[in-house]
Coordinates of C-alpha atoms (C1' of nucleotides) in Angstrom, one line a residue:
Chain A
M1065 CA -2.5 11.5 11.1
A1066 CA -4.0 8.0 11.3
R1067 CA -1.1 6.8 13.3
E1068 CA -1.1 9.2 16.2
K1069 CA -4.7 8.4 17.1
T1070 CA -3.8 4.8 17.8
S1071 CA -1.8 5.4 20.9
P1072 CA -2.9 7.3 23.9
R1073 CA 0.5 8.7 24.7
N1074 CA 2.5 10.1 21.8
K1075 CA 6.0 8.7 22.0
T1076 CA 8.0 10.4 19.4
S1077 CA 10.7 7.8 19.5
P1078 CA 11.5 6.0 16.3
G1079 CA 13.9 4.2 18.6
P1080 CA 17.7 4.1 18.2
T1081 CA 18.8 3.1 14.8
H1082 CA 21.6 1.3 16.5
K1083 CA 22.1 -2.1 15.0
G1084 CA 24.7 -4.8 14.5
G1085 CA 25.4 -4.6 18.2
T1086 CA 28.3 -6.7 19.1
R1087 CA 28.4 -9.1 22.1
R1088 CA 30.8 -7.1 24.2
R1089 CA 29.8 -3.7 25.3
S1090 CA 30.5 -0.9 22.8
P1091 CA 31.6 2.4 24.2
Q1092 CA 28.0 3.6 24.4
I1093 CA 25.3 3.8 27.0
Q1094 CA 23.4 0.9 25.3
K1095 CA 23.3 -2.4 27.1
P1096 CA 24.7 -5.4 25.3
K1097 CA 22.1 -7.9 24.1
S1098 CA 21.9 -11.5 25.1
R1099 CA 21.7 -14.3 22.6
I1100 CA 18.0 -15.0 23.4
Q1101 CA 17.2 -11.4 23.1
Q1102 CA 18.8 -11.1 19.7
A1103 CA 17.1 -14.2 18.5
N1104 CA 13.7 -13.1 19.7
E1105 CA 14.0 -9.6 18.3
R1106 CA 14.9 -11.1 15.0
K1107 CA 11.9 -13.5 15.1
I1108 CA 9.6 -10.6 16.0
I1109 CA 10.8 -8.4 13.2
D1110 CA 10.4 -11.1 10.6
A1111 CA 6.9 -11.7 11.8
A1112 CA 6.2 -8.0 11.9
I1113 CA 7.4 -7.4 8.3
K1114 CA 5.1 -10.2 7.0
Q1115 CA 2.1 -8.7 8.9
F1116 CA 2.7 -5.0 8.2
S1117 CA 3.4 -5.7 4.5
R1118 CA -0.1 -7.2 4.1
H1119 CA -2.2 -5.0 6.4
G1120 CA -0.3 -1.8 6.9
F1121 CA 0.3 -0.2 10.3
R1122 CA -3.2 0.1 11.6
G1123 CA -4.4 -3.0 9.9
T1124 CA -1.9 -5.1 11.9
T1125 CA -2.4 -6.0 15.5
I1126 CA 0.3 -6.7 18.0
D1127 CA -1.5 -9.9 18.8
Q1128 CA -1.1 -11.1 15.2
I1129 CA 2.6 -10.5 15.2
A1130 CA 3.1 -12.1 18.6
H1131 CA 1.1 -15.2 17.4
R1132 CA 3.3 -15.4 14.2
A1133 CA 6.4 -15.1 16.3
K1134 CA 5.0 -17.6 18.9
L1135 CA 5.1 -15.2 21.8
S1136 CA 2.5 -13.7 24.0
K1137 CA 1.5 -10.1 23.4
P1138 CA 3.0 -8.7 26.6
N1139 CA 6.1 -10.6 26.0
L1140 CA 6.5 -9.0 22.6
L1141 CA 6.0 -5.6 24.2
Y1142 CA 8.8 -6.5 26.6
Y1143 CA 11.1 -6.4 23.5
F1144 CA 9.6 -3.5 21.7
K1145 CA 8.0 -0.9 24.0
T1146 CA 5.4 0.3 21.5
K1147 CA 3.9 -0.8 18.2
E1148 CA 5.4 2.4 16.7
A1149 CA 8.9 1.4 17.7
L1150 CA 8.4 -2.1 16.3
Y1151 CA 7.2 -0.6 13.0
A1152 CA 10.2 1.8 12.8
Q1153 CA 12.7 -1.0 13.5
S1154 CA 11.1 -3.4 11.0
L1155 CA 11.2 -0.7 8.4
N1156 CA 14.9 -0.1 9.1
Y1157 CA 15.5 -3.7 8.3
V1158 CA 13.6 -3.4 5.1
L1159 CA 15.4 -0.3 4.1
D1160 CA 18.8 -1.9 4.4
I1161 CA 17.7 -4.7 2.1
W1162 CA 16.1 -2.2 -0.3
L1163 CA 19.1 0.1 -0.6
S1164 CA 21.9 -2.5 -1.0
P1165 CA 21.6 -3.3 -4.7
L1166 CA 22.0 0.3 -5.8
E1167 CA 25.3 0.6 -4.1
T1168 CA 26.8 -2.1 -6.3
L1169 CA 26.1 -0.2 -9.6
N1170 CA 29.7 0.0 -10.8
P1171 CA 30.9 3.0 -12.8
D1172 CA 33.8 1.1 -14.2
D1173 CA 31.7 -1.5 -16.0
D1174 CA 30.1 -0.7 -19.3
P1175 CA 26.5 0.3 -18.9
E1176 CA 25.0 -2.9 -20.2
T1177 CA 26.9 -5.0 -17.7
A1178 CA 26.3 -2.7 -14.8
L1179 CA 22.5 -2.2 -15.5
S1180 CA 22.2 -5.9 -16.1
N1181 CA 23.7 -6.8 -12.8
Y1182 CA 21.5 -4.1 -11.1
I1183 CA 18.3 -5.4 -12.6
E1184 CA 19.2 -9.0 -11.6
K1185 CA 19.8 -7.9 -8.0
K1186 CA 16.5 -6.1 -7.9
M1187 CA 14.6 -9.0 -9.3
E1188 CA 16.3 -11.4 -6.9
L1189 CA 15.2 -9.1 -4.1
S1190 CA 11.6 -9.2 -5.4
R1191 CA 11.8 -13.0 -5.5
K1192 CA 13.4 -13.5 -2.1
H1193 CA 11.9 -10.7 -0.1
P1194 CA 8.5 -9.8 -1.5
D1195 CA 7.3 -8.9 1.9
A1196 CA 10.0 -6.4 2.5
S1197 CA 9.3 -4.9 -0.9
R1198 CA 5.6 -4.6 -0.1
M1199 CA 6.2 -3.1 3.3
F1200 CA 8.4 -0.5 1.7
A1201 CA 5.8 0.2 -1.0
M1202 CA 3.1 0.6 1.6
E1203 CA 5.1 3.0 3.6
I1204 CA 5.7 5.2 0.5
I1205 CA 2.1 5.0 -0.7
E1206 CA 1.0 6.1 2.8
G1207 CA 3.2 9.2 2.4
A1208 CA 6.6 8.0 3.7
K1209 CA 6.1 9.6 7.1
T1210 CA 8.5 7.3 8.8
V1211 CA 11.2 7.0 6.1
R1212 CA 11.1 10.4 4.6
S1213 CA 14.3 11.5 6.4
V1214 CA 16.1 8.4 5.0
L1215 CA 14.9 9.1 1.5
D1216 CA 16.0 12.7 1.8
T1217 CA 19.5 11.9 3.0
R1218 CA 20.8 8.4 2.4
L1219 CA 18.8 7.5 -0.7
A1220 CA 19.2 11.0 -2.1
A1221 CA 23.0 10.8 -1.8
L1222 CA 23.0 7.4 -3.5
T1223 CA 20.8 8.4 -6.4
K1224 CA 22.8 11.6 -6.9
S1225 CA 26.0 9.7 -7.2
K1226 CA 24.5 7.1 -9.5
R1227 CA 22.9 9.7 -11.7
R1228 CA 26.3 11.2 -12.2
V1229 CA 27.5 7.8 -13.4
L1230 CA 24.6 7.5 -15.8
A1231 CA 25.2 11.1 -17.1
K1232 CA 28.9 10.2 -17.8
W1233 CA 27.8 7.2 -19.8
S1234 CA 25.5 9.4 -21.7
R1235 CA 28.2 11.9 -22.5
E1236 CA 30.4 9.0 -23.7
G1237 CA 27.7 8.0 -26.1
K1238 CA 27.2 4.6 -24.4
L1239 CA 23.7 5.5 -23.1
A1240 CA 20.7 7.3 -24.5
R1241 CA 20.5 11.0 -23.6
I1242 CA 17.9 10.7 -20.9
D1243 CA 17.6 11.9 -17.3
G1244 CA 19.0 9.2 -15.0
A1245 CA 16.3 9.8 -12.4
H1246 CA 13.6 8.6 -14.7
L1247 CA 15.7 5.6 -15.7
L1248 CA 16.2 4.7 -12.1
F1249 CA 12.4 5.1 -11.4
A1250 CA 11.7 2.9 -14.4
I1251 CA 14.0 0.1 -13.1
W1252 CA 12.6 0.3 -9.6
A1253 CA 9.0 0.3 -10.8
V1254 CA 9.3 -2.6 -13.2
T1255 CA 11.3 -4.9 -10.9
Q1256 CA 9.3 -4.2 -7.8
H1257 CA 6.1 -4.6 -9.6
Y1258 CA 6.5 -8.4 -9.6
A1259 CA 6.7 -8.4 -5.8
D1260 CA 4.3 -5.5 -4.9
F1261 CA 1.6 -6.4 -7.4
E1262 CA 2.1 -10.2 -7.1
A1263 CA -1.6 -10.7 -6.7
Q1264 CA -2.3 -9.0 -10.0
V1265 CA 0.6 -10.8 -11.8
L1266 CA -0.6 -14.1 -10.5
S1267 CA -4.2 -13.3 -11.6
Q1268 CA -3.1 -12.4 -15.2
T1269 CA -0.4 -15.1 -15.7
G1270 CA -1.0 -17.8 -13.2
K1271 CA 2.6 -17.4 -12.0
T1272 CA 4.8 -15.7 -9.4
L1273 CA 8.6 -15.2 -9.3
R1274 CA 8.9 -18.4 -7.2
D1275 CA 8.4 -20.1 -10.5
R1276 CA 12.0 -20.3 -11.7
Q1277 CA 11.2 -20.2 -15.4
F1278 CA 8.8 -17.3 -15.0
F1279 CA 11.5 -15.5 -13.0
E1280 CA 14.1 -15.9 -15.8
E1281 CA 11.6 -14.9 -18.4
A1282 CA 10.6 -11.8 -16.6
T1283 CA 14.2 -10.7 -15.9
D1284 CA 15.2 -11.3 -19.4
T1285 CA 12.2 -9.4 -20.9
I1286 CA 12.8 -6.4 -18.6
K1287 CA 16.4 -6.2 -19.7
R1288 CA 15.4 -6.4 -23.4
I1289 CA 12.8 -3.7 -23.0
I1290 CA 15.0 -1.3 -21.1
F1291 CA 18.1 -2.0 -23.1
H1292 CA 16.8 -2.0 -26.7
G1293 CA 13.1 -1.0 -26.6
V1294 CA 10.1 -2.7 -28.2
I1295 CA 9.6 -0.8 -31.5
R1296 CA 11.1 -2.4 -34.6
Chain B
M542 CA -8.3 -11.5 8.0
A543 CA -7.6 -8.0 9.3
R544 CA -10.8 -6.8 7.8
E545 CA -13.4 -9.2 9.3
K546 CA -12.3 -8.4 12.8
T547 CA -13.3 -4.8 12.5
S548 CA -17.0 -5.4 12.5
P549 CA -19.0 -7.4 15.0
R550 CA -21.4 -8.7 12.4
N551 CA -20.1 -10.2 9.2
K552 CA -22.1 -8.7 6.4
T553 CA -20.9 -10.5 3.3
S554 CA -22.4 -7.8 1.0
P555 CA -20.1 -6.0 -1.3
G556 CA -23.3 -4.3 -2.2
P557 CA -24.9 -4.1 -5.6
T558 CA -22.4 -3.1 -8.3
H559 CA -25.3 -1.2 -9.8
K560 CA -24.2 2.2 -11.0
G561 CA -25.2 5.0 -13.3
G562 CA -28.7 4.7 -12.1
T563 CA -31.0 7.0 -14.1
R564 CA -33.6 9.2 -12.5
R565 CA -36.6 7.2 -13.7
R566 CA -37.0 3.7 -12.3
S567 CA -35.1 1.1 -14.3
P568 CA -36.9 -2.3 -14.6
Q569 CA -35.2 -3.5 -11.4
I570 CA -36.1 -3.9 -7.7
Q571 CA -33.8 -1.0 -6.9
K572 CA -35.3 2.3 -5.8
P573 CA -34.4 5.4 -7.8
K574 CA -32.0 7.8 -6.2
S575 CA -32.9 11.4 -5.5
R576 CA -30.6 14.2 -6.6
I577 CA -29.3 14.9 -3.0
Q578 CA -28.7 11.2 -2.6
Q579 CA -26.6 11.0 -5.7
A580 CA -24.7 14.1 -4.8
N581 CA -24.0 13.0 -1.3
E582 CA -22.9 9.5 -2.3
R583 CA -20.5 11.0 -4.8
K584 CA -19.1 13.4 -2.2
I585 CA -18.7 10.5 0.3
I586 CA -16.9 8.3 -2.3
D587 CA -14.5 11.0 -3.3
A588 CA -13.6 11.6 0.4
A589 CA -13.4 7.8 1.0
I590 CA -11.0 7.3 -1.9
K591 CA -8.7 10.0 -0.6
Q592 CA -8.7 8.6 2.9
F593 CA -8.5 4.9 2.0
S594 CA -5.6 5.6 -0.4
R595 CA -3.5 7.1 2.3
H596 CA -4.3 4.9 5.3
G597 CA -5.8 1.6 4.0
F598 CA -9.0 0.1 5.2
R599 CA -8.3 -0.3 8.9
G600 CA -6.2 2.9 9.0
T601 CA -9.2 4.9 7.9
T602 CA -12.1 5.8 10.2
I603 CA -15.6 6.6 9.1
D604 CA -15.3 9.8 11.1
Q605 CA -12.4 11.0 9.0
I606 CA -14.3 10.3 5.8
A607 CA -17.5 12.0 7.2
H608 CA -15.5 15.0 8.2
R609 CA -13.9 15.3 4.7
A610 CA -17.3 15.0 3.1
K611 CA -18.8 17.5 5.6
L612 CA -21.3 15.0 7.0
S613 CA -21.8 13.5 10.4
K614 CA -20.8 9.9 11.0
P615 CA -24.3 8.5 11.4
N616 CA -25.4 10.5 8.4
L617 CA -22.7 8.8 6.3
L618 CA -23.8 5.5 7.6
Y619 CA -27.3 6.3 6.4
Y620 CA -25.9 6.3 2.8
F621 CA -23.6 3.4 3.2
K622 CA -24.7 0.8 5.7
T623 CA -21.2 -0.4 6.6
K624 CA -17.6 0.6 6.2
E625 CA -17.1 -2.5 4.1
A626 CA -19.8 -1.5 1.7
L627 CA -18.3 2.0 1.3
Y628 CA -14.9 0.5 0.7
A629 CA -16.2 -1.9 -2.0
Q630 CA -18.1 0.8 -3.8
S631 CA -15.2 3.2 -3.7
L632 CA -13.0 0.5 -5.1
N633 CA -15.5 0.0 -7.9
Y634 CA -15.2 3.6 -8.9
V635 CA -11.4 3.3 -8.9
L636 CA -11.5 0.2 -11.0
D637 CA -13.6 1.8 -13.7
I638 CA -11.0 4.6 -13.9
W639 CA -8.2 2.2 -13.8
L640 CA -9.5 -0.1 -16.6
S641 CA -10.6 2.6 -19.1
P642 CA -7.3 3.4 -20.8
L643 CA -6.5 -0.2 -21.8
E644 CA -9.8 -0.4 -23.7
T645 CA -8.6 2.3 -26.1
L646 CA -5.4 0.5 -27.2
N647 CA -6.3 0.3 -30.9
P648 CA -5.2 -2.7 -33.0
D649 CA -5.5 -0.7 -36.2
D650 CA -2.9 1.9 -35.3
D651 CA 0.7 1.2 -35.7
P652 CA 2.4 0.0 -32.5
E653 CA 4.2 3.3 -31.8
T654 CA 1.0 5.4 -32.1
A655 CA -1.1 2.9 -30.1
L656 CA 1.4 2.5 -27.3
S657 CA 2.2 6.2 -27.2
N658 CA -1.5 7.0 -26.7
Y659 CA -1.8 4.3 -24.1
I660 CA 1.2 5.6 -22.1
E661 CA -0.1 9.2 -22.3
K662 CA -3.5 8.1 -21.0
K663 CA -2.0 6.2 -18.1
M664 CA 0.2 9.1 -17.2
E665 CA -2.7 11.5 -17.3
L666 CA -4.5 9.2 -15.0
S667 CA -1.5 9.2 -12.6
R668 CA -1.6 13.0 -12.7
K669 CA -5.3 13.6 -12.4
H670 CA -6.2 10.7 -10.1
P671 CA -3.2 9.8 -7.9
D672 CA -5.5 8.8 -5.1
A673 CA -7.4 6.3 -7.2
S674 CA -4.1 4.8 -8.3
R675 CA -2.9 4.5 -4.8
M676 CA -6.1 3.0 -3.5
F677 CA -5.9 0.4 -6.2
A678 CA -2.2 -0.2 -5.5
M679 CA -2.9 -0.8 -1.8
E680 CA -5.7 -3.2 -2.5
I681 CA -3.4 -5.2 -4.7
I682 CA -0.5 -5.1 -2.2
E683 CA -2.9 -6.3 0.5
G684 CA -3.7 -9.3 -1.6
A685 CA -6.5 -8.1 -3.8
K686 CA -9.1 -9.8 -1.6
T687 CA -11.9 -7.4 -2.7
V688 CA -11.0 -7.1 -6.4
R689 CA -9.7 -10.5 -7.2
S690 CA -12.8 -11.6 -9.0
V691 CA -12.7 -8.5 -11.2
L692 CA -9.0 -9.1 -12.0
D693 CA -9.8 -12.7 -12.8
T694 CA -12.6 -11.9 -15.2
R695 CA -12.9 -8.4 -16.6
L696 CA -9.2 -7.5 -16.5
A697 CA -8.1 -11.0 -17.6
A698 CA -10.4 -10.7 -20.7
L699 CA -9.0 -7.3 -21.5
T700 CA -5.4 -8.2 -21.2
K701 CA -5.9 -11.4 -23.2
S702 CA -7.4 -9.5 -26.0
K703 CA -4.7 -6.9 -25.9
R704 CA -1.9 -9.5 -25.7
R705 CA -3.3 -10.9 -29.0
V706 CA -2.9 -7.5 -30.6
L707 CA 0.7 -7.2 -29.3
A708 CA 1.5 -10.7 -30.6
K709 CA 0.1 -9.8 -34.0
W710 CA 2.4 -6.8 -34.2
S711 CA 5.3 -9.0 -33.2
R712 CA 4.6 -11.5 -36.0
E713 CA 4.4 -8.6 -38.4
G714 CA 7.9 -7.5 -37.4
K715 CA 6.7 -4.2 -36.0
L716 CA 7.3 -5.1 -32.4
A717 CA 10.1 -6.9 -30.6
R718 CA 9.5 -10.6 -29.9
I719 CA 8.6 -10.4 -26.3
D720 CA 5.7 -11.6 -24.2
G721 CA 2.9 -9.0 -24.2
A722 CA 2.1 -9.7 -20.5
H723 CA 5.5 -8.4 -19.4
L724 CA 5.2 -5.4 -21.7
L725 CA 1.9 -4.5 -20.2
F726 CA 3.3 -5.0 -16.7
A727 CA 6.2 -2.7 -17.5
I728 CA 3.9 0.0 -18.8
W729 CA 1.6 -0.2 -15.8
A730 CA 4.5 -0.2 -13.4
V731 CA 6.4 2.7 -14.8
T732 CA 3.4 5.0 -15.3
Q733 CA 1.7 4.2 -12.0
H734 CA 5.0 4.7 -10.2
Y735 CA 4.7 8.5 -10.4
A736 CA 1.4 8.4 -8.6
D737 CA 1.9 5.5 -6.2
F738 CA 5.4 6.4 -5.2
E739 CA 4.9 10.2 -5.4
A740 CA 6.5 10.7 -2.0
Q741 CA 9.7 9.0 -3.2
V742 CA 9.7 10.8 -6.5
L743 CA 9.2 14.1 -4.7
S744 CA 12.0 13.3 -2.3
Q745 CA 14.4 12.5 -5.1
T746 CA 13.5 15.2 -7.7
G747 CA 11.6 17.8 -5.8
K748 CA 8.8 17.5 -8.2
T749 CA 5.4 15.8 -8.8
L750 CA 3.3 15.3 -11.9
R751 CA 1.4 18.4 -11.0
D752 CA 4.5 20.2 -12.3
R753 CA 3.6 20.4 -16.0
Q754 CA 7.2 20.4 -17.3
F755 CA 8.1 17.4 -15.1
F756 CA 5.0 15.6 -16.4
E757 CA 6.0 16.1 -20.0
E758 CA 9.6 15.1 -19.3
A759 CA 8.5 11.9 -17.5
T760 CA 6.0 10.9 -20.2
D761 CA 8.5 11.6 -22.9
T762 CA 11.4 9.7 -21.2
I763 CA 9.2 6.7 -20.5
K764 CA 8.2 6.5 -24.2
R765 CA 11.8 6.8 -25.3
I766 CA 13.0 4.0 -22.9
I767 CA 10.2 1.6 -23.8
F768 CA 10.2 2.3 -27.5
H769 CA 14.0 2.4 -28.2
G770 CA 15.8 1.4 -25.0
V771 CA 18.7 3.1 -23.3
I772 CA 21.8 1.2 -24.6
R773 CA 23.7 2.8 -27.4
Chain C
dG354 C1' -32.4 13.1 6.3
dT355 C1' -29.7 14.7 9.9
dC356 C1' -28.4 15.0 14.5
dT357 C1' -26.8 13.5 19.8
dA358 C1' -26.0 9.8 22.7
dT359 C1' -24.5 5.5 23.5
dA360 C1' -24.1 0.4 23.2
dG361 C1' -20.7 -3.0 22.2
dT362 C1' -16.2 -4.4 20.6
dC363 C1' -11.3 -4.3 19.8
dC364 C1' -6.8 -3.3 20.8
dG365 C1' -2.5 -1.1 22.8
dA366 C1' -0.3 -1.0 26.9
dT367 C1' 0.5 -2.0 32.0
dA368 C1' 0.3 -4.4 36.6
dG369 C1' 1.9 -7.9 38.9
dA370 C1' 2.6 -13.0 39.9
dC371 C1' 6.0 -16.5 38.9
Chain D
dG893 C1' 11.7 -13.2 30.7
dT894 C1' 7.2 -14.9 30.4
dC895 C1' 2.6 -15.2 31.7
dT896 C1' -2.7 -13.9 33.1
dA897 C1' -5.7 -10.3 33.9
dT898 C1' -7.3 -5.9 33.0
dC899 C1' -7.5 -0.9 32.3
dG900 C1' -9.0 2.7 29.2
dG901 C1' -9.3 4.8 24.8
dA902 C1' -11.0 4.5 20.1
dC903 C1' -14.0 2.9 16.7
dT904 C1' -18.2 0.8 14.2
dA905 C1' -22.8 0.8 14.3
dT906 C1' -27.5 1.7 16.2
dA907 C1' -31.4 4.0 18.9
dG908 C1' -34.2 7.5 18.8
dA909 C1' -35.4 12.7 18.9
dC910 C1' -36.3 16.3 15.5

DNA sequence: GTCTATAGTCCGATAGAC
DNA sequence: GTCTATCGGACTATAGAC
């Protein structure tokens, strides 16, 4: 509702999700992209993620992104026809980053190893890509209008499969008898908190995940809480 | 940076934090507020929280808030001189709600009772005031420009005092030997997740906290994870 | 206190030269 | 592909009647 009002014309295009385009023409209608083109698009998307993650869609101006990417505003719009399209493509990037750790949760490991690896991957993501994490968080808080379809399909399929793994471990007596969905939410929430609420964490502890020791301490404490609880 | 550009003049006023003004004049310079005035201000702030929580500062227009509160735009601006002032006052409201549960964490209870009560209070807050939770989350993600001073003073004092309680329980062998700051973060993250990431929770489970059974299940599972862990 | 009208600004998007 | 210039809509805030 806020978004439509921005633009006079209502382009419904989230743009083609096409990515990883190779140099030689693939058997599609799409034109191949030159090297400058790819480099510029990448620069723009990086700048866009930084800006969108701090100010949201409406709070960000094309000018700010262009300035960050060291391009002029019309030049940026040469690569991405509309602000909407740029937002959608940036979010696609973020989504790929966000989804990848979950795929590695291995059913053949024992639960402690598998969850330990998963928590570490999520924490590394919070450390290396806090902007991506924040942009994703904002999109969800704002109602997930743009990514809802991905959540309903790709993420839903992934969580369903991983919940089956967790349920199996439960039946085997290796894991507490709890609903896997809530366990996944808990892991997402706790690990992303250090990126999304960085300002608050910084205010209360004076540290961020860029502090190596703090990072280790946080990761270790999260594992201990989730694996063995705090009540003695 | 995004915010200043909105308004031509830069009013630095976050407005008086004065609140709970009684009918009769208090020994201050402030004028007393009439009944209509109070009712209208309350209506406006409620509407503002809903709108800001979904679209952020720039994504929200005064018109939208006015419409929600069933007032005209200039009439709203009669009560709050600028959009900035309205944002700051709404955030004050939200902060009071957000801070209250932590104050009740009772050092004289045993840890399980005290933390159980705290988690319940936080979850009830996520259920009853998801908008407030989301507005707070957005403000933090955007860098906490407006609330940083409160985080650094009021919240810091509160967490410091509560961390002492947690440390005492640790020394007494009632609680695992972990840093209380990370435990507090974990509880905040997990409980607020159901409000802030409602769209994602809904997508993956088909439910929200408004579903009574789901609420009970979520609260219970969170307690079990944090109290006793998931590895068996 | 509440309204209509409007001033003044910002920003997304395009035109068109190079 | 990249730039300068600019159009036109949307938004905050104020003026001023009632």
